[in-house]
PDB file of C-alpha atoms in Angstrom:
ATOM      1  CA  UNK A   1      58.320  91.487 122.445  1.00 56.00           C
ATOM      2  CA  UNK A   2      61.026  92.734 124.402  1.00 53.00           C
ATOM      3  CA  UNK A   3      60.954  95.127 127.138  1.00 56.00           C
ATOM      4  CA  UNK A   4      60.927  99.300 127.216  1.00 62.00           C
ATOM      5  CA  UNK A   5      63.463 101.426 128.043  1.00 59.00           C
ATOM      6  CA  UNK A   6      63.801 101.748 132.187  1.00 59.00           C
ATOM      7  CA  UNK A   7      61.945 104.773 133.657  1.00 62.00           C
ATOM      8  CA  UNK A   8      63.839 107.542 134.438  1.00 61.00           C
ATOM      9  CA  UNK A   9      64.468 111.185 136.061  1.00 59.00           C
ATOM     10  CA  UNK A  10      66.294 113.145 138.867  1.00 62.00           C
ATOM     11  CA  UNK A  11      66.684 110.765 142.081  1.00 55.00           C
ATOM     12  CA  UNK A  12      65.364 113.221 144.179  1.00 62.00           C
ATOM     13  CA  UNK A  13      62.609 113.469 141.945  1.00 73.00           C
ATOM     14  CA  UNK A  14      59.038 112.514 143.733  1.00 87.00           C
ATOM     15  CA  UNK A  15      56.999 112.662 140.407  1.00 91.00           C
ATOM     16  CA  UNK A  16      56.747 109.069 138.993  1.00 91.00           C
ATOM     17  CA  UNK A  17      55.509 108.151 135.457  1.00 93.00           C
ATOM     18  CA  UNK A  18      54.477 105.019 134.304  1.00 94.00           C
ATOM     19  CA  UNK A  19      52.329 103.248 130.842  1.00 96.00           C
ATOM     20  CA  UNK A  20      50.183 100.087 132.272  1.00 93.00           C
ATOM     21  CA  UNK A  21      50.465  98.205 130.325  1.00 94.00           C
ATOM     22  CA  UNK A  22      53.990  98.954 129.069  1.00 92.00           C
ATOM     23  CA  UNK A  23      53.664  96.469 126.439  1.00 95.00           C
ATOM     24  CA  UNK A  24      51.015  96.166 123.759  1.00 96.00           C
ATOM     25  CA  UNK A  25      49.679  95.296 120.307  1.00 96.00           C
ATOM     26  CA  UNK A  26      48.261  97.549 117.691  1.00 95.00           C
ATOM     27  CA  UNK A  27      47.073  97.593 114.251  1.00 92.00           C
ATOM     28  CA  UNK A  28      44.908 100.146 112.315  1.00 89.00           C
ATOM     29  CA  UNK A  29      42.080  98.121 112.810  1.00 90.00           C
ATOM     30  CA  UNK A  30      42.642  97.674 116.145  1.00 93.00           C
ATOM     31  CA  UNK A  31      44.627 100.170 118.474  1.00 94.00           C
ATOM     32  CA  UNK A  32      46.586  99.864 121.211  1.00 96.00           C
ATOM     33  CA  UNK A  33      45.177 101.371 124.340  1.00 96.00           C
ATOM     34  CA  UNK A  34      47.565 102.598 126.872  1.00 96.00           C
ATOM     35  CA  UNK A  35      47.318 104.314 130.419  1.00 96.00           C
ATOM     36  CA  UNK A  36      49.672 106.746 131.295  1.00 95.00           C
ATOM     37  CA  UNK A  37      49.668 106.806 135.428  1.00 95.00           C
ATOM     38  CA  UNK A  38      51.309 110.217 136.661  1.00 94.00           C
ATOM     39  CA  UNK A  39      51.956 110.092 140.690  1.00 93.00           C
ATOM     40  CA  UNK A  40      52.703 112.673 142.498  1.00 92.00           C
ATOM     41  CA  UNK A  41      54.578 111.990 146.063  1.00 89.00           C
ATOM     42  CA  UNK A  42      55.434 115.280 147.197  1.00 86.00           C
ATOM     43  CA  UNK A  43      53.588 117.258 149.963  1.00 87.00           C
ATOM     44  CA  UNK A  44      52.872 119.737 147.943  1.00 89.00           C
ATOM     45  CA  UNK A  45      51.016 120.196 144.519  1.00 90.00           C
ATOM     46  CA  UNK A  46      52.566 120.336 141.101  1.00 89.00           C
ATOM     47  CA  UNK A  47      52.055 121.610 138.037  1.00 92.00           C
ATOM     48  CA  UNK A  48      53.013 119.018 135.296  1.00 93.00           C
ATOM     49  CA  UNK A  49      52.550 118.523 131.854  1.00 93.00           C
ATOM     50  CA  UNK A  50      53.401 115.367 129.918  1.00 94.00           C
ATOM     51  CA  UNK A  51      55.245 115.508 126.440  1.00 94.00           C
ATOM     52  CA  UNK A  52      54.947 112.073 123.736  1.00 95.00           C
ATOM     53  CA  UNK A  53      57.797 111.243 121.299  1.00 94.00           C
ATOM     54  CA  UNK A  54      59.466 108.396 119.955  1.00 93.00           C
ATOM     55  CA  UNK A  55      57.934 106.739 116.211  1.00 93.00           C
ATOM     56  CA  UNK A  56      54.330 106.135 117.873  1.00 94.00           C
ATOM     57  CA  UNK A  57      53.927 109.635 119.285  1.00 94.00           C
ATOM     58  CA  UNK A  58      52.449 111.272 116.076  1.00 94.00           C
ATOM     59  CA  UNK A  59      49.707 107.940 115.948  1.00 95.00           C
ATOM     60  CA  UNK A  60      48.902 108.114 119.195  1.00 95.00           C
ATOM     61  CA  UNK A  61      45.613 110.507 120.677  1.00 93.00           C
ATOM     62  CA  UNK A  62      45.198 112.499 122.173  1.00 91.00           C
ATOM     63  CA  UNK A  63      48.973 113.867 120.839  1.00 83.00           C
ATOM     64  CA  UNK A  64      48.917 117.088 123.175  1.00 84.00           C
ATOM     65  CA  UNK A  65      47.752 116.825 126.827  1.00 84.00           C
ATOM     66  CA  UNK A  66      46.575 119.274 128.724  1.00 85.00           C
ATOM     67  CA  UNK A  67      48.360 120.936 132.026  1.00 90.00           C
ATOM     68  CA  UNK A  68      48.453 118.676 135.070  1.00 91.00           C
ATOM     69  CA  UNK A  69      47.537 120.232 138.347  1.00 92.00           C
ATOM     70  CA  UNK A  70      49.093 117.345 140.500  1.00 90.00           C
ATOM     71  CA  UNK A  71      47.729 117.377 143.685  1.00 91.00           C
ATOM     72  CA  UNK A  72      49.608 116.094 147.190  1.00 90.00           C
ATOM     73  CA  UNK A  73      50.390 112.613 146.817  1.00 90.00           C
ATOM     74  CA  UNK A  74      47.439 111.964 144.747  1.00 91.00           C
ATOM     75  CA  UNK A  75      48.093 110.143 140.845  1.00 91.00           C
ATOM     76  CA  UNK A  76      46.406 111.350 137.575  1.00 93.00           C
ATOM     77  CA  UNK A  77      45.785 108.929 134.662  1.00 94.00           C
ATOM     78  CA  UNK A  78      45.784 109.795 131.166  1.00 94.00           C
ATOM     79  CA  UNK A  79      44.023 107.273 128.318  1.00 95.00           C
ATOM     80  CA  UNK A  80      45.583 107.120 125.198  1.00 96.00           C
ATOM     81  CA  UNK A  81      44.945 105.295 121.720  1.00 96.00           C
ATOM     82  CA  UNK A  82      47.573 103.897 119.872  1.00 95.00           C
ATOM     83  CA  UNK A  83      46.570 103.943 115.827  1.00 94.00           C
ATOM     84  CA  UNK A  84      48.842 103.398 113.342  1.00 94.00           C
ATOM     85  CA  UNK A  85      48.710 103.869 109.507  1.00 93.00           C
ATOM     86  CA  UNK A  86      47.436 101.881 107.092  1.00 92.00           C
ATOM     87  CA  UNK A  87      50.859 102.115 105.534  1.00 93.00           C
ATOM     88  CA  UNK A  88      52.991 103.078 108.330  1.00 92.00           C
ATOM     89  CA  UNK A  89      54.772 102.216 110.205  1.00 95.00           C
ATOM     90  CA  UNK A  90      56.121  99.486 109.164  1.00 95.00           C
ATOM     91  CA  UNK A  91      54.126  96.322 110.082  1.00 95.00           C
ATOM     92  CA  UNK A  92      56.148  93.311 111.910  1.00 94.00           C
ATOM     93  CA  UNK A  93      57.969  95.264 114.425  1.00 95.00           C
ATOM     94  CA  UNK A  94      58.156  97.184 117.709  1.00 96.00           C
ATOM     95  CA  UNK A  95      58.653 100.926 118.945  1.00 96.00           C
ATOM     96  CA  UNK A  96      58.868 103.113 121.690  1.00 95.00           C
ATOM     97  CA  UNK A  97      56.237 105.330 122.783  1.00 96.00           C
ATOM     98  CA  UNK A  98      58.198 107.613 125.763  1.00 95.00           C
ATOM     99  CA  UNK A  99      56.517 110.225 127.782  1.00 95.00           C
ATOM    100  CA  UNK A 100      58.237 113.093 129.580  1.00 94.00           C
ATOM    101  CA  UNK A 101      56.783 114.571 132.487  1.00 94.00           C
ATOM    102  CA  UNK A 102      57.867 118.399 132.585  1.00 93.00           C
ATOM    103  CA  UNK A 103      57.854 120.516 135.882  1.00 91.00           C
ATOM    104  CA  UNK A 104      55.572 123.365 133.985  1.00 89.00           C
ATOM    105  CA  UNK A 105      57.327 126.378 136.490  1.00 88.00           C
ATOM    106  CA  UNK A 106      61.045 124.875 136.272  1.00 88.00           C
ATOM    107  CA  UNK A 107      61.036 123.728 133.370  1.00 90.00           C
ATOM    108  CA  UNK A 108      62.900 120.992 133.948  1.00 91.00           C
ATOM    109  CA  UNK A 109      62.463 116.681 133.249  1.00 92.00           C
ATOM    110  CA  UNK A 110      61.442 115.210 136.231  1.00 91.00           C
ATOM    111  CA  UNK A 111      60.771 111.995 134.847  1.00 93.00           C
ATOM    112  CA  UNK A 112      60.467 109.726 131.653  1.00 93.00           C
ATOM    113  CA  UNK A 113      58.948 105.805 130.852  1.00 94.00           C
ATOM    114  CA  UNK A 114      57.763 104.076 127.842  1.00 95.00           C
ATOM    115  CA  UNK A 115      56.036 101.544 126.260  1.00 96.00           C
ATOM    116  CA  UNK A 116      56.760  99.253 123.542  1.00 96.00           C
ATOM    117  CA  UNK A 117      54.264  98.875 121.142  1.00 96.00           C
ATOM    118  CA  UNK A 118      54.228  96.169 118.358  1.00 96.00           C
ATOM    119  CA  UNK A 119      52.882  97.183 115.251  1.00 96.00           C
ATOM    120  CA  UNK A 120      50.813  94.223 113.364  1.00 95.00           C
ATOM    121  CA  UNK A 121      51.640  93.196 109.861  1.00 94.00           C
ATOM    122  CA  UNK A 122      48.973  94.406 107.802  1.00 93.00           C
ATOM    123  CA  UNK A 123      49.631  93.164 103.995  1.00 94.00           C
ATOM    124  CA  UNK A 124      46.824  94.791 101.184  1.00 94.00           C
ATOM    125  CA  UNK A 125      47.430  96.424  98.094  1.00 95.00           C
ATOM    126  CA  UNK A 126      45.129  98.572  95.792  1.00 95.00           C
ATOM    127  CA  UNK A 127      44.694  97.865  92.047  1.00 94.00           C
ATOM    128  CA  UNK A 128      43.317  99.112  88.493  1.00 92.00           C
ATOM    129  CA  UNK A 129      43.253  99.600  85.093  1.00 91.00           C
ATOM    130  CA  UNK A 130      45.710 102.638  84.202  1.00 81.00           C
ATOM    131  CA  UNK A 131      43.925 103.873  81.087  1.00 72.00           C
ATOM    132  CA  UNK A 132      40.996 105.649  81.221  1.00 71.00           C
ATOM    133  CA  UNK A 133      39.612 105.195  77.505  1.00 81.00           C
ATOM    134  CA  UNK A 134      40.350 101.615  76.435  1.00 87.00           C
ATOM    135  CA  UNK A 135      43.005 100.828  73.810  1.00 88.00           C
ATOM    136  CA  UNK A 136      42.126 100.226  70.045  1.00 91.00           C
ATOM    137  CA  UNK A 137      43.378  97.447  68.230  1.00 92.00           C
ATOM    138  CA  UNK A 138      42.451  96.210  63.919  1.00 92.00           C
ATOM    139  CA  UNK A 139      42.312  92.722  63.857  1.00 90.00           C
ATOM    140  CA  UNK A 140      45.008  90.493  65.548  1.00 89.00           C
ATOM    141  CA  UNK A 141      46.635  93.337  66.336  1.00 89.00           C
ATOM    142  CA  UNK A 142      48.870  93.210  69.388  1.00 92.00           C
ATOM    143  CA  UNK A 143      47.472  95.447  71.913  1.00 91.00           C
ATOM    144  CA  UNK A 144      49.359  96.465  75.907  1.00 91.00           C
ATOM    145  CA  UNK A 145      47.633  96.363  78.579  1.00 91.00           C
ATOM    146  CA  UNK A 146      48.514  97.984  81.776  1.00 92.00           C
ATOM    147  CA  UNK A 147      47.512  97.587  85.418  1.00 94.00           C
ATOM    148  CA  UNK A 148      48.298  99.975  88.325  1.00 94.00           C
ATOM    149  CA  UNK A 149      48.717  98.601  91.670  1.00 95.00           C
ATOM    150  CA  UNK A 150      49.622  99.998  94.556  1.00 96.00           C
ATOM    151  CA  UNK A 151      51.073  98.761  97.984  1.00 96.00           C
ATOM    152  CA  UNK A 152      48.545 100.407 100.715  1.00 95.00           C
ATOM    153  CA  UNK A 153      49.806  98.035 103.568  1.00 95.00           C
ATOM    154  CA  UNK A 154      52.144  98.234 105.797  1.00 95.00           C
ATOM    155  CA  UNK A 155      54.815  95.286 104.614  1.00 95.00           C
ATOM    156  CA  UNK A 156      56.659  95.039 101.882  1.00 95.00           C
ATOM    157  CA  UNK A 157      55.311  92.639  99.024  1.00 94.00           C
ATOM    158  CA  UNK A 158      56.466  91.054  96.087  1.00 93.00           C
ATOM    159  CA  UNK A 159      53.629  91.615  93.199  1.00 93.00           C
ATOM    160  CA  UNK A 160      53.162  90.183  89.262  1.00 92.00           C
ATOM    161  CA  UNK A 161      50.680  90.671  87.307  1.00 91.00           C
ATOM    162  CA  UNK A 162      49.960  88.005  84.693  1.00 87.00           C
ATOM    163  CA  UNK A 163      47.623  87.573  81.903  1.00 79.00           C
ATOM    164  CA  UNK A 164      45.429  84.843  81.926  1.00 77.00           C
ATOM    165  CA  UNK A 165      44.093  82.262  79.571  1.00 82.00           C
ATOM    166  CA  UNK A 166      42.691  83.756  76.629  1.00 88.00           C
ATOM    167  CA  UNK A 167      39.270  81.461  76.992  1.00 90.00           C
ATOM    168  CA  UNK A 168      38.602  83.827  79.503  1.00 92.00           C
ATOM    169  CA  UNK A 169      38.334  86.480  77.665  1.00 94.00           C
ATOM    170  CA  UNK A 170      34.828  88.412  77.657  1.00 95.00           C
ATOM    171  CA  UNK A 171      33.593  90.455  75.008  1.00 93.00           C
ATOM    172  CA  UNK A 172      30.741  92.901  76.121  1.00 92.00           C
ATOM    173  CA  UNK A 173      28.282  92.104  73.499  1.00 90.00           C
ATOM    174  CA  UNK A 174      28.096  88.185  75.466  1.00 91.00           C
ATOM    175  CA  UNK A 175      24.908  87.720  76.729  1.00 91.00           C
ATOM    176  CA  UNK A 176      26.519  85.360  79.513  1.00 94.00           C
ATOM    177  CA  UNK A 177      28.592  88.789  80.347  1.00 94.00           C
ATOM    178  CA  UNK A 178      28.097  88.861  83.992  1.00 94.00           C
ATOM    179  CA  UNK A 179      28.580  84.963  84.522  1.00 95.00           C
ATOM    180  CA  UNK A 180      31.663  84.658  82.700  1.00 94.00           C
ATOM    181  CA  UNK A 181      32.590  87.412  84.611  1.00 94.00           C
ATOM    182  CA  UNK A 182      32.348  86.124  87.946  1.00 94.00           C
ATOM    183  CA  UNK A 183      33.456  83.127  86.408  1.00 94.00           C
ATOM    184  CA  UNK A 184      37.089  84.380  85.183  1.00 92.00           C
ATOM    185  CA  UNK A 185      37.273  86.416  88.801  1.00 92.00           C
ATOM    186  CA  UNK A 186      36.609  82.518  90.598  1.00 92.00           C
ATOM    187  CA  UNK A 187      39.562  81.245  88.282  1.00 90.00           C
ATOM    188  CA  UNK A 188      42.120  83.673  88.985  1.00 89.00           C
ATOM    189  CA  UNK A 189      41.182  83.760  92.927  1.00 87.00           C
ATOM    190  CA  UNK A 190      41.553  80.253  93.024  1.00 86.00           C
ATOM    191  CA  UNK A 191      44.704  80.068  91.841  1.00 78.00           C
ATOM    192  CA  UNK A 192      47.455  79.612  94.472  1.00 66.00           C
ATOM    193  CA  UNK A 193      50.927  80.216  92.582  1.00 60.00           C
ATOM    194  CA  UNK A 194      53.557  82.409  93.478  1.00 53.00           C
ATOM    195  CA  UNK A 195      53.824  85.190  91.831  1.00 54.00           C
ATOM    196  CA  UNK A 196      56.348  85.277  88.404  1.00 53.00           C
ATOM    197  CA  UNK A 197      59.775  85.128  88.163  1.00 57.00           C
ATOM    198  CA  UNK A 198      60.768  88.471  88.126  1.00 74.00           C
ATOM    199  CA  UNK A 199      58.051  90.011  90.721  1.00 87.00           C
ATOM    200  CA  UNK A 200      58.299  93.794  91.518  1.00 92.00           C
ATOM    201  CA  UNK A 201      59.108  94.302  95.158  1.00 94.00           C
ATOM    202  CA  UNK A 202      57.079  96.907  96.760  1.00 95.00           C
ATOM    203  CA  UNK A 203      57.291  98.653 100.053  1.00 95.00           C
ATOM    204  CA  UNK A 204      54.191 100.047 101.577  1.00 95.00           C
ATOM    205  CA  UNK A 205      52.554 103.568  99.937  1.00 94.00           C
ATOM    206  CA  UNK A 206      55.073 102.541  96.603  1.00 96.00           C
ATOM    207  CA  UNK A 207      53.352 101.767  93.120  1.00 95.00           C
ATOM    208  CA  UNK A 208      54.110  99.992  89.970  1.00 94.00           C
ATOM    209  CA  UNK A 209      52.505  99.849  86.544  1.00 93.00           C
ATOM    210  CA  UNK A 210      52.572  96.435  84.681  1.00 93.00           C
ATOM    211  CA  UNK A 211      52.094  96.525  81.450  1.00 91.00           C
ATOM    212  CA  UNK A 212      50.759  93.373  79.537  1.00 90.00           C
ATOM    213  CA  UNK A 213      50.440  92.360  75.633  1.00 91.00           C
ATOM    214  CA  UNK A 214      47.777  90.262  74.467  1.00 89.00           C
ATOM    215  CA  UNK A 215      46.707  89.570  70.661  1.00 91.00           C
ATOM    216  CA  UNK A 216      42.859  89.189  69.971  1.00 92.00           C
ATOM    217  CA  UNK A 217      41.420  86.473  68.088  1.00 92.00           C
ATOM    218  CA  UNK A 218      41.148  87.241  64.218  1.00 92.00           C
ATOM    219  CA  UNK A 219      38.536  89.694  63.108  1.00 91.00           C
ATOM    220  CA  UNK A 220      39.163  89.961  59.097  1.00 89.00           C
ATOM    221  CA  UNK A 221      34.977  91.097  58.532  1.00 85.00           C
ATOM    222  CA  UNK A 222      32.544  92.301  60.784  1.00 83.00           C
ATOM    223  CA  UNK A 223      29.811  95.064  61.070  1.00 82.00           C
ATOM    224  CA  UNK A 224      31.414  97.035  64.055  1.00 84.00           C
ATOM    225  CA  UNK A 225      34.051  96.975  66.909  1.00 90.00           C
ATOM    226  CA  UNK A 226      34.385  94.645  69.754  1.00 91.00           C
ATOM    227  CA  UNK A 227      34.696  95.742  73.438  1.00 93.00           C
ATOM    228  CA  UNK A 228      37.003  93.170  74.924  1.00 94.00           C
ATOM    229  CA  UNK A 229      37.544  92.549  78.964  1.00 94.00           C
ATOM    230  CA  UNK A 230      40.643  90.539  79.703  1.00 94.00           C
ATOM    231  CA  UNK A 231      41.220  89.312  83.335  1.00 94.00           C
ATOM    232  CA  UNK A 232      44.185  90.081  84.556  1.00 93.00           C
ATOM    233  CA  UNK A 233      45.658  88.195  87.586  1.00 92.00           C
ATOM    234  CA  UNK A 234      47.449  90.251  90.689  1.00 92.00           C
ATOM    235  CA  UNK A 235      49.734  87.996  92.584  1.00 90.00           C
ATOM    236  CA  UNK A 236      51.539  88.538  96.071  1.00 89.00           C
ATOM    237  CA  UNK A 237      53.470  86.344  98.064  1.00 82.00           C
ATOM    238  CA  UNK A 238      50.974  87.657 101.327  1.00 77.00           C
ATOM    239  CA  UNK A 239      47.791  88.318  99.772  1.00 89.00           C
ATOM    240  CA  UNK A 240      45.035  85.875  98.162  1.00 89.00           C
ATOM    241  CA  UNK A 241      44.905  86.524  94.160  1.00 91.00           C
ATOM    242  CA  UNK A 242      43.229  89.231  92.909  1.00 91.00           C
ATOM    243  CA  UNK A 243      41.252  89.723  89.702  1.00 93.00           C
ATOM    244  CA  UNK A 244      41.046  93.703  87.781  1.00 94.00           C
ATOM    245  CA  UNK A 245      39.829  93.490  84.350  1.00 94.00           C
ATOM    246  CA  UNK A 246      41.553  95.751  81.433  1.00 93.00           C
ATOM    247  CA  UNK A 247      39.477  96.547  78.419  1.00 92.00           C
ATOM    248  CA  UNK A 248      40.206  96.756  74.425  1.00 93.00           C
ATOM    249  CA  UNK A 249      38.115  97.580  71.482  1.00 94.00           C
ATOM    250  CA  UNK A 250      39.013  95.598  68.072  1.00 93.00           C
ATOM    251  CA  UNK A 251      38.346  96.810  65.088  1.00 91.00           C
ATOM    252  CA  UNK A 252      37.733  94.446  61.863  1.00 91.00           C
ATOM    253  CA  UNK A 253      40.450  94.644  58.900  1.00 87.00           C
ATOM    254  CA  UNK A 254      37.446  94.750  56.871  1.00 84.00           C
ATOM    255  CA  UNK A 255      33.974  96.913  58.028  1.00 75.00           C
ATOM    256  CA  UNK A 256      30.553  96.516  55.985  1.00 72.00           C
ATOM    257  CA  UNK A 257      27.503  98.390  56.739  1.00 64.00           C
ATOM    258  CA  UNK A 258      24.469  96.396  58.939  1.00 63.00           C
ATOM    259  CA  UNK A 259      22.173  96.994  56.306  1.00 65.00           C
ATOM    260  CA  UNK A 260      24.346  95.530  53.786  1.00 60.00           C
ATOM    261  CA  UNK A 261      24.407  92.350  56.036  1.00 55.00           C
ATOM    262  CA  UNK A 262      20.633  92.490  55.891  1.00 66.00           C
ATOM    263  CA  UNK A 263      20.496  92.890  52.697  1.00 67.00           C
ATOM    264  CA  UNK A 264      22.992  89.865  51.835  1.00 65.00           C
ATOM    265  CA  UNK A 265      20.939  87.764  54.342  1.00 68.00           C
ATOM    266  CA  UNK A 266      17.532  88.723  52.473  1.00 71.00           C
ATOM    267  CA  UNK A 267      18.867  87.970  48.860  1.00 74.00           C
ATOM    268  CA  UNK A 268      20.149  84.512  50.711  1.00 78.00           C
ATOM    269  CA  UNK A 269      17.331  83.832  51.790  1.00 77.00           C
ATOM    270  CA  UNK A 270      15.305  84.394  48.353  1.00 74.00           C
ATOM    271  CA  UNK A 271      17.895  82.663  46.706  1.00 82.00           C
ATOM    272  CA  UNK A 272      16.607  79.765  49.134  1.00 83.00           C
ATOM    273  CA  UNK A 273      13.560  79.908  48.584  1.00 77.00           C
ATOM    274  CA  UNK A 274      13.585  80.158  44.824  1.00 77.00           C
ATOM    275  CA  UNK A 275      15.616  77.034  44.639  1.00 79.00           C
ATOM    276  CA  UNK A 276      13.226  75.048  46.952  1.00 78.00           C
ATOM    277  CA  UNK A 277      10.198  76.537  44.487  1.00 75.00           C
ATOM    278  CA  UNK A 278      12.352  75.227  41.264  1.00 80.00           C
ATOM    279  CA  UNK A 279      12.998  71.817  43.005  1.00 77.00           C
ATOM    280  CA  UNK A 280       9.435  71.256  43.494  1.00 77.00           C
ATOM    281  CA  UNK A 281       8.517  72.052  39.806  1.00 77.00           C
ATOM    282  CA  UNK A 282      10.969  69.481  38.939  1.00 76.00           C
ATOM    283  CA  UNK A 283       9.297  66.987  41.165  1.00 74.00           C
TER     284      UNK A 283
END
């Protein structure tokens, strides 16, 4: 990390500024925390008060500071926290944090310093399913899907979202819902591939919906719909994989009534039974 701009102010000027250190490291889980060392060399008091700018100054607290009352050659320090956003600035680089010391009853500079402060890279992005109420498909029907993700780092990342294997496909009525759940979410987080070859690029706070097609197995007869979670894979080329399921509900080309089924099933079943009896007469 390279150095701050030199300190700076009138050369008769016998109020000195200065950020210890004048170098640091920040990230928004972890700020930066700087002291801001205001001497005063004169023989007589002065009132002072110290103005932040430069890319940090709006991250940095407290952003206003109070009136100094400098006393004779005596120093004040001030504390101050260096936070950035989530999303900004930018992660992977360094900025300026000045302060100007202000003579409060001349208005006049009577001196400036800074601090550099690199910002750490801070790569993460925020994803879901984009439609409230799941789509509605008859049969083998060819049905989109669409995921919403979002970059809510601070770096700019290449994303794809890819459909996975169909055999991983969980319908809601499964009994082994939950396992094969976890199960597809292991899969796709195991996976270490870059993402596809035409991968949105995103820069931080920017979005992107992907939208997917799949085609559900054949469903010519049934008694009702089927509620269909497909796994869909979120790749970066920063992040580990990340699973977010989309949802479907097929219909069959052909619906019959439960109690019709029953009723098939019980006439099979005499049918059965009334063959077995007849066999046995035979006998």
């Amino acid at each position: 990390m390279s150095s701050p701009h030199e300190p700076g102010g009138p050369r008769d000027s016998l109020v000195r500024a200065q950020f210890a250190p004048d170098t640091a490291r920040s990230a928004p889980d972890e700020p930066a925390r700087l002291a801001l060392v205001v001497d005063n060399h004169d023989t007589a008091g002065r009132l002072v008060r110290v103005e932040l700018s430069g890319p940090l100054a709006r991250y940095t607290k407290p952003r206003r500071q109070p009136r100094l009352d400098l006393q004779s050659r005596r120093q004040h320090e001030i504390t101050l926290e260096v936070r950035p956003e989530e999303t900004r600035p930018e992660g992977g680089h360094a900025y300026d944090l000045h302060a100007v010391v202000i003579d409060d009853k001349l208005e006049t500079v009577v001196y400036t310093c800074a601090a550099r402060v690199g910002v750490e890279r801070f790569p993460q992005l925020a994803t879901r399913a984009e439609k409230s109420s799941p789509a509605t498909v008859t049969d083998r029907g060819v049905v989109q899907l669409r995921v919403h993700v979002r970059n809510s780092g601070n770096v700019p990342l290449l994303v794809d979202a890819q459909r996975v294997n169909p055999q991983l496909w969980v319908r809601d009525d499964d009994r082994r819902k939950d396992e094969r759940l976890r199960a597809a979410r292991r899969v796709i987080r195991s996976e270490r591939s870059v993402p596809g070859r035409t991968p949105e690029r995103l820069r931080p706070r920017q979005s992107h919906d992907f939208d997917l097609l799949a085609e559900p197995p054949a469903y010519l007869v049934g008694t009702g719909p089927r509620h269909w979670w497909v796994p869909v894979g979120i790749r970066s080329d920063g992040l580990d994989p990340e699973c977010v399921f989309t949802e479907f509900v097929q219909q069959p080309r052909v619906e019959v009534e439960q109690r019709m089924v029953w009723l098939a099933a019980a006439v099979g079943v005499a049918l059965l039974v009334l063959v077995v009896f007849m066999v046995v007469l035979a006998t």
